[in-house]
Every structure is written in structure tokens, then in C-alpha cells.
Coordinates of C-alpha atoms and ligand atoms in Angstrom, one line a residue:
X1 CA 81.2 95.2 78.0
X2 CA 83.1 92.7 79.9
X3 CA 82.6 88.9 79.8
X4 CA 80.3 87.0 81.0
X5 CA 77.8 83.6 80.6
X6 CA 74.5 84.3 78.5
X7 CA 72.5 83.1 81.5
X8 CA 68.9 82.0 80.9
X9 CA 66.1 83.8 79.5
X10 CA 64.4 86.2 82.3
X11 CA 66.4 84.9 85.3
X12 CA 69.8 85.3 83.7
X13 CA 72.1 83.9 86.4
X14 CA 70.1 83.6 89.3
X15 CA 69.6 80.5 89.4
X16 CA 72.9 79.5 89.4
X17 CA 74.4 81.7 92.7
X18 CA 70.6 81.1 94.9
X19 CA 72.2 79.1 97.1
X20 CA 75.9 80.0 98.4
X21 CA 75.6 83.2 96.7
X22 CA 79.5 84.1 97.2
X23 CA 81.0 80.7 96.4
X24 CA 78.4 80.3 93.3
X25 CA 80.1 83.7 92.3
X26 CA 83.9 83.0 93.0
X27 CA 83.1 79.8 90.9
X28 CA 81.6 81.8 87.9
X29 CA 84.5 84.6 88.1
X30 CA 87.2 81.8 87.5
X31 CA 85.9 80.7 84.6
X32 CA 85.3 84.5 83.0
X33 CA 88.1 86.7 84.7
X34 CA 88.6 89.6 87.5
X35 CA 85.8 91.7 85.4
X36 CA 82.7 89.9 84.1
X37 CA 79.1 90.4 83.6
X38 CA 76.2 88.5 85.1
X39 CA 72.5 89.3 84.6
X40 CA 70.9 89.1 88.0
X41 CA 67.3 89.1 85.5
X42 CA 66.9 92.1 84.3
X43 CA 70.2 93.3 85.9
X44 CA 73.5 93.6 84.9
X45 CA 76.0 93.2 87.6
X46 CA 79.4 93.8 87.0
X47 CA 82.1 91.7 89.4
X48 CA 85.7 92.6 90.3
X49 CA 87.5 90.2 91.3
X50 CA 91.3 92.2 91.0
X51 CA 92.5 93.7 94.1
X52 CA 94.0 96.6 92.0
X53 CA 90.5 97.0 89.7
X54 CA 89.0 97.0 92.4
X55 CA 90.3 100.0 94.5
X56 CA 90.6 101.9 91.2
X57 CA 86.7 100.8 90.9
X58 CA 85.4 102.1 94.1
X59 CA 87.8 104.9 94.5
X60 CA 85.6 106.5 91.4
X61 CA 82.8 108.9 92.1
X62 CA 80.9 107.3 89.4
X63 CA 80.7 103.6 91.2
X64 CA 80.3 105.2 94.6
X65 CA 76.3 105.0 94.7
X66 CA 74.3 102.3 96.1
X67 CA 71.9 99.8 94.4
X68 CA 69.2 99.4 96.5
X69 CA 66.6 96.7 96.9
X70 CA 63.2 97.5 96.9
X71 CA 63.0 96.2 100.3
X72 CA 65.7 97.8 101.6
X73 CA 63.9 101.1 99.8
X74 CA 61.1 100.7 101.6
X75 CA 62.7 100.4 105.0
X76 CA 64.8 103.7 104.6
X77 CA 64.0 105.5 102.0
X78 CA 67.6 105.9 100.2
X79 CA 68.3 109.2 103.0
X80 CA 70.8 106.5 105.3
X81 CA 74.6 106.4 105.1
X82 CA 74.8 103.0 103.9
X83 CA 72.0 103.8 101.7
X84 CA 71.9 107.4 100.3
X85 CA 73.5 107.7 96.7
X86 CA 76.8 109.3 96.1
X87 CA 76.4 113.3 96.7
X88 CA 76.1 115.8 99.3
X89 CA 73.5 114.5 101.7
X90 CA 76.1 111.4 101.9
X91 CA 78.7 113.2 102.3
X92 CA 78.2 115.1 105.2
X93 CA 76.8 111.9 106.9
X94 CA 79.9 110.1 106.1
X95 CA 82.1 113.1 107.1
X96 CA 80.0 113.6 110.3
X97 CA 80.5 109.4 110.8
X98 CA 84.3 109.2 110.2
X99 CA 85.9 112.1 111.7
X100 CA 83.6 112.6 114.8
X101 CA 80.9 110.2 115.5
X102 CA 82.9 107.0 115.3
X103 CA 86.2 108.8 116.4
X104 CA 89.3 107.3 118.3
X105 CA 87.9 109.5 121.6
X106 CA 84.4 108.9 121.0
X107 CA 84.9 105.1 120.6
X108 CA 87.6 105.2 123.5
X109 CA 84.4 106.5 125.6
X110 CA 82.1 104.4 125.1
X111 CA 84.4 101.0 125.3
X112 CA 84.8 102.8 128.9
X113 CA 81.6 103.4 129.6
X114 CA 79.9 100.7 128.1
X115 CA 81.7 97.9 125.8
X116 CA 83.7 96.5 128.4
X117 CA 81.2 95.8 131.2
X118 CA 78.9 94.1 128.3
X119 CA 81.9 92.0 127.3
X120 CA 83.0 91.2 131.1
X121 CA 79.7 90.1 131.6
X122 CA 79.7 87.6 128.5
X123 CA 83.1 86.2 129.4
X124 CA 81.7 85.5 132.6
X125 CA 78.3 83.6 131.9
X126 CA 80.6 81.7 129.4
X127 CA 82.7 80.7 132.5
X128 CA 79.9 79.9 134.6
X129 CA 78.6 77.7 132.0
X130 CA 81.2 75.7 131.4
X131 CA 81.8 75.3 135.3
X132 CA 78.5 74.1 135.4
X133 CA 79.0 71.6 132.6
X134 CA 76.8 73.2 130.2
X135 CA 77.7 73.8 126.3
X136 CA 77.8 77.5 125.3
X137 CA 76.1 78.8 122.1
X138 CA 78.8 81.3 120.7
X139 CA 76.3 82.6 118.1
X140 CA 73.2 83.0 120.3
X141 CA 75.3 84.8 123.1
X142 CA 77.1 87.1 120.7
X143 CA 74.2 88.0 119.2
X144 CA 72.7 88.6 122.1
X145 CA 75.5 90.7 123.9
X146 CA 76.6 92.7 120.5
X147 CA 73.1 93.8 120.8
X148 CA 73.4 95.0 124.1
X149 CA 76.6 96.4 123.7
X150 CA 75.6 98.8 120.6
X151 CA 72.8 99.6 121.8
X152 CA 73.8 100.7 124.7
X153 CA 76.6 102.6 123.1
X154 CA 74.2 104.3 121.2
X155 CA 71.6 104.9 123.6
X156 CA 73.6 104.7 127.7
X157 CA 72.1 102.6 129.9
X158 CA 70.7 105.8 132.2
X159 CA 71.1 104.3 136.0
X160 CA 67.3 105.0 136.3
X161 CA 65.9 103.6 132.8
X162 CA 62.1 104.0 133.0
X163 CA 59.9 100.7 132.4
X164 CA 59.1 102.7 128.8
X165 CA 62.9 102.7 128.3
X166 CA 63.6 99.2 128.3
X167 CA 60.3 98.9 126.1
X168 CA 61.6 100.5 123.6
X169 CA 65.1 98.5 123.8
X170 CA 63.8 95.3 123.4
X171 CA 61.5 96.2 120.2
X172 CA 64.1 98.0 118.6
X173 CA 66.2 94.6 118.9
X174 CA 63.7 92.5 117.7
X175 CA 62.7 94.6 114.8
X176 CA 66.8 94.6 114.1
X177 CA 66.6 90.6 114.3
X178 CA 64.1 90.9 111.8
X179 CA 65.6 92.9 109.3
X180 CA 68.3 90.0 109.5
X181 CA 66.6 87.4 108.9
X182 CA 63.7 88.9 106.5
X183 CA 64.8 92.1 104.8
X184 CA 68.1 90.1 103.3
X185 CA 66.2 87.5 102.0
X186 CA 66.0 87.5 98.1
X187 CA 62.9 89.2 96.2
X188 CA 62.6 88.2 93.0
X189 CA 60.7 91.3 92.0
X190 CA 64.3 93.1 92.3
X191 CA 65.2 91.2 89.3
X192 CA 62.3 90.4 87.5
X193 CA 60.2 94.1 86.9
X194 CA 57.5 92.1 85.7
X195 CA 56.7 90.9 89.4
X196 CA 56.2 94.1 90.8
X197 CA 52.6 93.9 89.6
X198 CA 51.7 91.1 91.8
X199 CA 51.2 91.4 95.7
X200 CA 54.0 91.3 97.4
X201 CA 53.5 90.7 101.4
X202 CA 57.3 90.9 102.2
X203 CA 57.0 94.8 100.7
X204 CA 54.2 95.5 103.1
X205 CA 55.6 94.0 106.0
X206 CA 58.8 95.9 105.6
X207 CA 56.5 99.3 105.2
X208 CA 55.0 98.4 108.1
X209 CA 58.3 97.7 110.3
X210 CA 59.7 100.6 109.0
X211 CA 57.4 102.5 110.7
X212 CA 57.4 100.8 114.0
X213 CA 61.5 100.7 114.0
X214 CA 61.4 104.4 113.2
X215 CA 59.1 105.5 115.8
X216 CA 60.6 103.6 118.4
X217 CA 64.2 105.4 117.3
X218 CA 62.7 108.7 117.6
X219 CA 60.9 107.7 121.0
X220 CA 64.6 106.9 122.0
X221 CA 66.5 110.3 120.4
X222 CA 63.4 112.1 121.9
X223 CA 64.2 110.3 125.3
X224 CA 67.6 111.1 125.0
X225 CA 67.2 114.5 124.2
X226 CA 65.2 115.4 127.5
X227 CA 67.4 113.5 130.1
X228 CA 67.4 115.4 133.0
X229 CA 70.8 116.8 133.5
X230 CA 71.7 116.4 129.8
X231 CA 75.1 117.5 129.5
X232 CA 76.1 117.5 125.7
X233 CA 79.9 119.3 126.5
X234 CA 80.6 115.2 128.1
X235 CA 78.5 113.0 126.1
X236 CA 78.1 109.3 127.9
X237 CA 76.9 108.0 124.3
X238 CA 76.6 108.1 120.9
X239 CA 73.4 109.7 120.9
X240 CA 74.6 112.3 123.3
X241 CA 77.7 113.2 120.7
X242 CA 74.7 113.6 117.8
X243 CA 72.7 116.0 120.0
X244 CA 75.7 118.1 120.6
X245 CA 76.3 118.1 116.4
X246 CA 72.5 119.0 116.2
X247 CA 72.6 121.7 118.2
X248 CA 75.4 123.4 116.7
X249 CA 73.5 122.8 113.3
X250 CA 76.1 120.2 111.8
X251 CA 73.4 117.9 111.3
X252 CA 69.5 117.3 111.4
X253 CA 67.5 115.3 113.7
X254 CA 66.1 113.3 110.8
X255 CA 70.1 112.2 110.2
X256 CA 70.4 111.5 114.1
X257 CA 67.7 109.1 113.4
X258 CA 68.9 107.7 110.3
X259 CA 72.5 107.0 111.6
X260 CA 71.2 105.4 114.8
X261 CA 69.8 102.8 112.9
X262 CA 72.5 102.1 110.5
X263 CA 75.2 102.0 113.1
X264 CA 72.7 99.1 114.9
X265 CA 72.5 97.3 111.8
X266 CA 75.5 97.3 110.2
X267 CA 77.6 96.9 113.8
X268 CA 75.8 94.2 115.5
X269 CA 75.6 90.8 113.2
X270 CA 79.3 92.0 111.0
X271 CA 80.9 92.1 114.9
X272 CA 79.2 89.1 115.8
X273 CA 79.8 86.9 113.0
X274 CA 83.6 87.5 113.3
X275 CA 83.6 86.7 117.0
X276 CA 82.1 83.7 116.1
X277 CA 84.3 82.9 113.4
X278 CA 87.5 83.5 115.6
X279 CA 86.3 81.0 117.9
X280 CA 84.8 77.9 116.1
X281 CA 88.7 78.3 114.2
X282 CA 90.5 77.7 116.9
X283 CA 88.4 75.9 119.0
X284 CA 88.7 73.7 115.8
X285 CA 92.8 74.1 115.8
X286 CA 93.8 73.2 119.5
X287 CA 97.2 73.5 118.6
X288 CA 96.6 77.3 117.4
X289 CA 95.0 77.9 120.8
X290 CA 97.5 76.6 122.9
X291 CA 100.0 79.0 121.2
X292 CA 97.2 82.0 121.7
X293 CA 97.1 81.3 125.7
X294 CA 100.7 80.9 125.2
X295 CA 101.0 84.3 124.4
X296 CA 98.6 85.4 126.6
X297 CA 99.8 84.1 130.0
X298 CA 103.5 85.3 128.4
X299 CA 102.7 88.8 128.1
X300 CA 99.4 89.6 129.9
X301 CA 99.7 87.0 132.6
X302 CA 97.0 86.1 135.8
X303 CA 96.7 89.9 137.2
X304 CA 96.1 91.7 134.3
X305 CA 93.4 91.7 131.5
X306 CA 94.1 92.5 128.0
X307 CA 93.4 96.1 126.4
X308 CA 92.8 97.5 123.3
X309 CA 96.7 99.2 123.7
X310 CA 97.8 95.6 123.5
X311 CA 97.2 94.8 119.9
X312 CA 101.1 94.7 119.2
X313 CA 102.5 92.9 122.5
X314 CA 100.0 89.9 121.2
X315 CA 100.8 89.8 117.4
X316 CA 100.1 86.3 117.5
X317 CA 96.4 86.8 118.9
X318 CA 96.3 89.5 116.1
X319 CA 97.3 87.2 113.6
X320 CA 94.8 84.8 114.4
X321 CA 92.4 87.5 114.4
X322 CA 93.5 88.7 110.8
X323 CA 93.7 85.9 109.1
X324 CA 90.0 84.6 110.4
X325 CA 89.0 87.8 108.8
X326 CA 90.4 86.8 105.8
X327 CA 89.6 83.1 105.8
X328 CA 86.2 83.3 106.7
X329 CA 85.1 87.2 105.2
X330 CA 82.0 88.0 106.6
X331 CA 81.1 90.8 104.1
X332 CA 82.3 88.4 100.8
X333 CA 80.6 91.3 98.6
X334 CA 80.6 94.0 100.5
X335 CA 77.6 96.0 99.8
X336 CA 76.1 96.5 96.4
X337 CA 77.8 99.4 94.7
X338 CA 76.1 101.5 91.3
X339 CA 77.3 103.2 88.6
X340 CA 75.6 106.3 88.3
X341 CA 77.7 107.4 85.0
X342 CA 79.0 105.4 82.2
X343 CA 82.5 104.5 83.2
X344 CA 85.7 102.3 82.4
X345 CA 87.2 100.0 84.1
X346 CA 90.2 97.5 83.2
X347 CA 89.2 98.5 79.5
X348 CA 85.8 97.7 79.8
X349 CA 82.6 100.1 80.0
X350 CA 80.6 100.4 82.6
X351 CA 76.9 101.9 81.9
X352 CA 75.0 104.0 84.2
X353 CA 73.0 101.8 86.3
X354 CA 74.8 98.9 86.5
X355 CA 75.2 97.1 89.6
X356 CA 78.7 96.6 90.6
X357 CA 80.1 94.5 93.4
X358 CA 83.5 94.0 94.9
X359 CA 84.3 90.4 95.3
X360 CA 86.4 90.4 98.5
X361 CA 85.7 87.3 98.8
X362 CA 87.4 85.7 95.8
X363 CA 90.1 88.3 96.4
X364 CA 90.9 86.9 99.7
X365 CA 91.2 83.5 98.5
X366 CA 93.2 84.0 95.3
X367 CA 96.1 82.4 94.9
X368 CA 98.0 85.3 93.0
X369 CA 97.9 86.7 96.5
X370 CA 97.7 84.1 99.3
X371 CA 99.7 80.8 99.2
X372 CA 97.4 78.2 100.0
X373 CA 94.8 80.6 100.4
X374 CA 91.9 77.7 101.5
X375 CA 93.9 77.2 104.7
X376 CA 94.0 79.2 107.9
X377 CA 97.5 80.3 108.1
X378 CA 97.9 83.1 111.0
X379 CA 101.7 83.4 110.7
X380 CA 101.2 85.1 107.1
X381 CA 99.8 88.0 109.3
X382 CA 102.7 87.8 111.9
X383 CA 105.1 90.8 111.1
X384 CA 108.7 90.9 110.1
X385 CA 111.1 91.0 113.1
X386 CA 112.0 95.1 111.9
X387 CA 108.4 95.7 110.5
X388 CA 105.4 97.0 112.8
X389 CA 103.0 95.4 110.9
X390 CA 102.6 92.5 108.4
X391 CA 103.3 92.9 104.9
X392 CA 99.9 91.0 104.5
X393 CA 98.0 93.4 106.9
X394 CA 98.8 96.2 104.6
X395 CA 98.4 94.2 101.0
X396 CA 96.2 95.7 98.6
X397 CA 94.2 92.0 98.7
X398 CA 93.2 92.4 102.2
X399 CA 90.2 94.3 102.4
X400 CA 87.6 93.0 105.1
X401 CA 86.2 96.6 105.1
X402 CA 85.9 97.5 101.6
X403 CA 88.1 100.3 99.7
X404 CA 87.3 103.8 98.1
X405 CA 84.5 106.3 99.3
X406 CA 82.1 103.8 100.6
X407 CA 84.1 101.9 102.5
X408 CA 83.0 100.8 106.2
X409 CA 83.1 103.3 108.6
X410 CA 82.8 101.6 111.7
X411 CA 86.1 100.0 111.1
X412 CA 87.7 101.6 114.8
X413 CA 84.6 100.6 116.5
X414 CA 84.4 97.0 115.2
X415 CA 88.0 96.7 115.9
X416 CA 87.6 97.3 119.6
X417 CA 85.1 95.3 119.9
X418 CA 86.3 92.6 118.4
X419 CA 89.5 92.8 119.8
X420 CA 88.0 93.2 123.5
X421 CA 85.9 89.8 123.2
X422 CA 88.6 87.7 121.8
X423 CA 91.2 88.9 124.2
X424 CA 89.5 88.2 127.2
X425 CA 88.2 85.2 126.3
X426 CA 91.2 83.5 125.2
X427 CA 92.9 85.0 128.6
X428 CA 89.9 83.4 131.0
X429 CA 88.6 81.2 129.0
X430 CA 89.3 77.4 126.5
X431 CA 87.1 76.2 124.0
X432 CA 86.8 72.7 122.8
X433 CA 84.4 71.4 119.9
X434 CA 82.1 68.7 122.5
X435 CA 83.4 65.5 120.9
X436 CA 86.7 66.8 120.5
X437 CA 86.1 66.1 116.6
X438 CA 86.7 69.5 113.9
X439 CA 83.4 71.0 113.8
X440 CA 82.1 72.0 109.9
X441 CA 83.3 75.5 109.1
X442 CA 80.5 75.7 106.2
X443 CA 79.4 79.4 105.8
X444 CA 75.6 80.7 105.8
X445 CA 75.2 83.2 103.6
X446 CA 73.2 86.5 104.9
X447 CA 73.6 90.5 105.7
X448 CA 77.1 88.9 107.4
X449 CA 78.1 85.2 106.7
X450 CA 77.6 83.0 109.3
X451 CA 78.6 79.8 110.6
X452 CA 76.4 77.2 111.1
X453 CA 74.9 77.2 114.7
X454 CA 77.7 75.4 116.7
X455 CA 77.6 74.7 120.9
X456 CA 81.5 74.7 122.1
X457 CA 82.7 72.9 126.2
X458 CA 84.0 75.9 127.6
X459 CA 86.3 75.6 130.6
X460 CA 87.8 78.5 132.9
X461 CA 91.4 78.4 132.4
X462 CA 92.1 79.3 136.1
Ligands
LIG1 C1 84.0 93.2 111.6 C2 83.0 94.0 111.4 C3 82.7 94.8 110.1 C4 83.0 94.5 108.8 C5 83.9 93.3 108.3 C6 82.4 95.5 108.0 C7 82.6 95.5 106.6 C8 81.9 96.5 105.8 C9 81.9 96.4 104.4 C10 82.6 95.4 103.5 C11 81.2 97.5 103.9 C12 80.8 97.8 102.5 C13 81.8 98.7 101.8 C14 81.4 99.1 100.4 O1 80.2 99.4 100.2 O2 82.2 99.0 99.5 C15 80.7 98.2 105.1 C16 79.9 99.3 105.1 C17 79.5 100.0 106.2 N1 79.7 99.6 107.5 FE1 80.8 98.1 108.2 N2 81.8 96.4 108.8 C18 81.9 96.0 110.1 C19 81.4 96.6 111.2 C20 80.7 97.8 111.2 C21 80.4 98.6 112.4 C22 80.6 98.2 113.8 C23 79.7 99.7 112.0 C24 79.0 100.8 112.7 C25 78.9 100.9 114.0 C26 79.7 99.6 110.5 C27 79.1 100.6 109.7 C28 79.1 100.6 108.3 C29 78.4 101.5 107.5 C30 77.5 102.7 108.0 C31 78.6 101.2 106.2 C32 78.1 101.9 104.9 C33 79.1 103.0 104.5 C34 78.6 103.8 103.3 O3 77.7 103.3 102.5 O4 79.1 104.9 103.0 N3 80.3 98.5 110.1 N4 81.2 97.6 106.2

């Protein structure tokens, strides 16, 4: 087995990562190498911490399942994509996901049809704001308009939504901001068996969302499904593209369903987050935005708005994007893995049933791979005057999205987004922290790292 500390009787070492889970973790893993062994309680959870191990790891079928929280059990059941163990259900899910849901055309359509007005309308406010000498709340809006903007990829914003229509909307976003901020909150029962036995309120509140976030899902496939003039050969949305699956028999309802709710999940705080990251760095590094508005008024200039086409005429923009991915990884874990078989790796066994995570977090701030990796560098993602892309971009330590079978699938969608918010903001917009003093970069740890709330002076560039 690998190493690891002894921990303390029942609670192992949980005590030691409850607060700042990630950095309590990268702290452990120094002392006891890139594989080690922590008991989470009664669990043994095996770290990697070696960007080599750790695409060997994850590329296995036998560390391609998912451990699962009881909470996180009770809200879905285990039959979800980011859920459902290694095997056939997942596959076709995952296939389904990859190679036509979340598609280059499919995400092309609805960044027409959607993303971009939801975006356009954010950059805007944020202007309007700032002319009217009011502080913008970066996290609160981007919450606010990633919401919109998946939803409404997801769903279309029909030009005649019914009163029942927008119902529906705004409960299935509050029962998403709950799942933020109560299904990833740590149950001790996952750890310690024993406490299974007692009631547990946070187990029947999640059995009772569950069943108001599924119903009002199916209320809004159901919708969906009996638009009039439905036409599933030119879908206008996600949905529509599901439908069209369903009724060739490529998938069930029940997985139309499923994926609806992971894609609103796992797409609308990760997105967010790294929005929100991008811009309390360089609103925090002046001299890094000057060179970004630099670039843009160089190569995009006063009559044109940036694309998604223009990722490498703004390499600069793209660095800075990159390497606030890396410097501030929102997903510092990734998502619990499983082993489902005994197993090896790096020499060491695995059993069945351990729990295994990926620790991108460490890897993106090792200093075998980064130089000076605690400091936000964008020219180490800038690319070689004969290369396309960075040597870094495509390192074997850069992993924002995971590696192997479950790694993220949402990866074209997120970067579009992403890309589409920071762009045209930095064209329109500049960001100051209010006092003009470095604002704290400290990290809250959830389902996607955080920073601490923050209000920015926004001022409209022209
Ligand atoms: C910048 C934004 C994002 C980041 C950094 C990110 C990162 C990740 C990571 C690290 C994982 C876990 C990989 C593993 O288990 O080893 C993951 C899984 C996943 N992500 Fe993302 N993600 C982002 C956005 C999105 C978006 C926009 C969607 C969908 C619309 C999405 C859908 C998923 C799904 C469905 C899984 C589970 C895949 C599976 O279990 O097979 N993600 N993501």
C-alpha cells in the first residue's frame, strides 16, 4: 500500500484537510510522495500527485468509477454521467456527450443562438455600472448570467415562454444554487458508517430536492418536447439535439433528463469561477491588463468584437487565460475517482474500493514542472515564435480538465464560454480593485474553488 500518516483513531485524517481541503492535501502529499494513503475515517483514499501516475491512473478501467457521497446518491441515484460507475450505461452517455451533444457544431449553435446575447448583455450592465459609479460584483453577476446562459442553452428561450415556463426556470436555478451550497458540504456519515444510524436532516432534504429538481426537469423536456412547430432536423437547443437522439432510439428519456441536469451543474459554477478568477488577476496586475487591451485594440481594434476564431491572433489574452487556469485550478481534485478492481499503480496496490483522487492541484503548482509555480506567469503559456501552441499548453502537468476516461466533457463548451466573457470584456471594458490596493486571491473551497466575494470599479474603455 502506499505511504501515508496513521491519522487518528475513527476520523483518520479528516481533521487535518476540514478546512482548505486542497492546500491541507498538497501539504500532506509533500511530506509522503506523489502516491500516498489517507484515511478519510473509514476510507482509504489514495492521492496522485505525479502528472505521469496520474494519466496512467485514470486512463485504467479499473480507476474509472466514481465514489459517491451518500448525498450526492440520494440526489441522482448513481444513473448520471458524472455519477454512473464505469460500464455501459456510462458509456453510451459519455459517447452520446462527447461526439454529438457537446459537439464543435452543436456548441457553435448555441453560442449563436444563445451564449453571445447572454454575454453581450453582461458586458453591458457591467458598463452601465461603472458609468454610473457603482462597483460591480463579478461573482454575483457571473453566477447569475452563467445560469442564464446554460440554461438557456439547454432549454431556448422560446419567443413566447408561457408564465409556467419561466416558473420552472427560476426553481430549477434555485434548486442548482442549492446543490452548491448544501449538497457539497461535508457529511460525516460518508466517513464514519457508524453515523448512518442517526437522523440525518441533510439526507432528507436532498431526497426531497431531488424530487422537486427532477420534476421540474421533466416538466421542461416535456415542454420541450411538445413545442409547437418542433423541428428536431434544426435543433435551437440542447434539448432539441436530445429529442432528435431519442427518437432515433440512441438514448432514453430518463438519460435526456439525467444529462440535463449534469450539464447545469457541472457547467455553470466551473465556468463561473474561472471568469471570476481571470478577472480579480488582472484586475490585481494592472500592468498585465494594460498589455491585454494592448493586444486587443492591436488586433481586434474599435469596430470589431472578438470571436471564438480569435484564440490565436490574441495569444497573449490566451495566455493569461491559461495560466489563471493553472494558478488558480478550480477543480484542484477533480472528481472523486474508485477502484472497482484491485490495481497497481507506481508499484503500489490499489484495492477495490478505494477512493482515488487526482491532485491537479499540487500538480499544477509543482516545481518539477512550473518554475516559480506560486506566481502568475502568463508568458510560460505564450508559444514559441515556429510553434502553434505552447509547450506548456500541451505538458502532461497541465490538466484543468482531468485525464483518462472520465475526463470533463464539457471542455469545448466551457472554452467558449469562457473565452467569449473575457474577450469582450477586456475589449469594452477595465477593471480596478476600488482602492487601487491587490485584492486577497485566497481560494474558497467548494464543487468549484472560489474567490472570496470581491466588488471591482469598472470603467468603459471607450
Ligand atoms: C472551466 C470549466 C470546467 C472545468 C475546469 C472542468 C473540469 C472538470 C474536471 C476536473 C472533471 C473531473 C474529471 C475526472 O473525474 O477525472 C470534470 C468532469 C465533468 N465535467 Fe467539467 N469542467 C468545466 C466545465 C464543464 C462544463 C461547461 C460542462 C458541461 C456543460 C462540464 C461537464 C462535466 C461532466 C459531465 C463531467 C463528468 C464526466 C464523467 O464523469 O464521465 N464541465 N470537469
Amino acid at each position: 500500500m502506499p505511504p501515508g500518516p496513521r491519522g487518528l483513531p475513527i476520523f483518520g485524517s479528516l481533521l487535518d484537510i476540514r478546512h482548505d481541503t486542497h492546500l491541507s492535501i498538497d501539504r500532506l502529499v509533500k511530506r509522503y510522495g506523489d502516491i500516498c494513503l489517507l484515511r478519510f475515517g473509514s476510507v482509504p483514499t489514495v492521492i496522485i500527485s505525479d502528472a505521469d501516475l496520474l494519466h496512467e491512473a485514470f486512463g485504467k478501467a479499473e480507476l474509472a468509477d466514481r465514489w459517491v457521497s451518500e448525498i450526492m446518491d440520494t440526489l441522482s441515484g448513481q444513473k448520471d454521467l458524472v455519477l454512473a460507475p464505469y460500464g455501459e450505461h456510462w458509456r453510451q452517455m459519455q459517447r452520446f456527450a462527447n461526439r454529438e451533444l457537446l459537439s464543435a457544431r452543436n456548441v457553435d449553435n448555441v453560442r449563436e443562438r444563445h451564449i453571445e446575447t447572454v454575454v453581450n448583455d453582461l458586458v453591458e450592465r457591467m458598463g452601465e455600472m461603472g458609468v454610473a459609479g457603482e462597483l460591480v460584483s463579478p461573482p454575483a453577476m457571473t453566477a447569475l448570467s452563467n445560469a442564464t446562459l446554460m440554461f438557456r442553452s439547454l432549454f431556448g428561450q422560446p419567443e413566447n415562454a408561457t408564465d409556467e415556463f419561466l416558473q420552472h426556470r427560476d426553481r430549477l436555478l434555485e434548486y442548482i444554487s442549492w446543490i452548491f451550497s448544501s449538497a457539497t458540504a461535508t457529511n460525516l456519515a460518508d466517513y464514519i458508517p457508524w453515523l448512518r444510524f442517526l437522523p440525518n436532516n441533510a439526507l432528507k432534504e436532498a431526497a426531497l430536492q431531488a424530487k422537486i429538481g427532477g420534476a421540474i426537469i421533466r416538466a421542461l423536456v416535456d415542454a420541450a418536447r411538445n413545442r409547437p412547430n418542433l423541428d428536431l432536423s434544426s435543433p435551437t437547443c440542447l434539448v432539441e439535439v436530445m429529442l432528435a437522439r431519442e427518437e432515433a432510439g440512441e438514448i432514453t428519456d430518463v438519460m435526456t433528463c439525467d444529462l440535463c441536469m449534469d450539464l447545469l451543474i457541472a457547467g455553470t459554477d466551473t465556468s463561473a469561477q474561472t471568469v471570476n478568477w481571470f478577472l480579480l488577476l488582472l484586475a490585481n496586475r494592472p500592468e498585465i491588463q494594460a498589455r491585454v487591451h494592448e493586444e486587443m485594440d492591436r488586433v481586434i481594434g474599435r469596430d470589431a468584437v472578438p470571436t471564438v476564431e480569435d484564440r490565436t491572433r490574441l495569444p497573449y489574452v490566451f495566455a493569461c487565460l491559461a495560466e489563471s487556469m493553472r494558478y488558480r485550478t478550480i477543480g484542484p481534485l477533480g472528481l472523486p475517482h474508485k477502484a472497482s478492481e484491485d490495481t497497481e499503480i507506481g508499484g503500489y496496490r490499489i484495492p477495490s474500493g478505494t477512493q482515488v483522487l487526482g491532485n491537479i492541484y499540487s500538480i499544477h503548482h509543482d516545481p518539477r514542472y512550473w518554475d516559480s509555480p506560486h506566481e502568475f506567469i502568463p508568458e510560460r503559456f505564450l508559444p514559441q515564435e515556429d510553434e502553434p501552441m505552447s509547450a506548456a499548453l500541451t505538458s502532461q502537468a497541465y490538466l484543468p480538465f482531468g485525464t483518462g476516461h472520465r475526463r470533463c466533457p464539457g471542455r469545448r463548451l466551457a472554452e467558449t464560454t469562457v473565452w467569449l466573457h473575457i474577450t469582450r470584456m477586456m475589449h469594452r471594458l477595465r477593471f480596478e480593485t476600488p482602492d487601487s490596493e491587490p485584492l486577497t486571491e485566497d481560494e474558497v473551497f467548494g464543487l468549484a474553488i472560489a474567490p472570496k466575494p470581491y466588488s471591482l470599479r469598472v470603467t468603459r474603455r471607450w
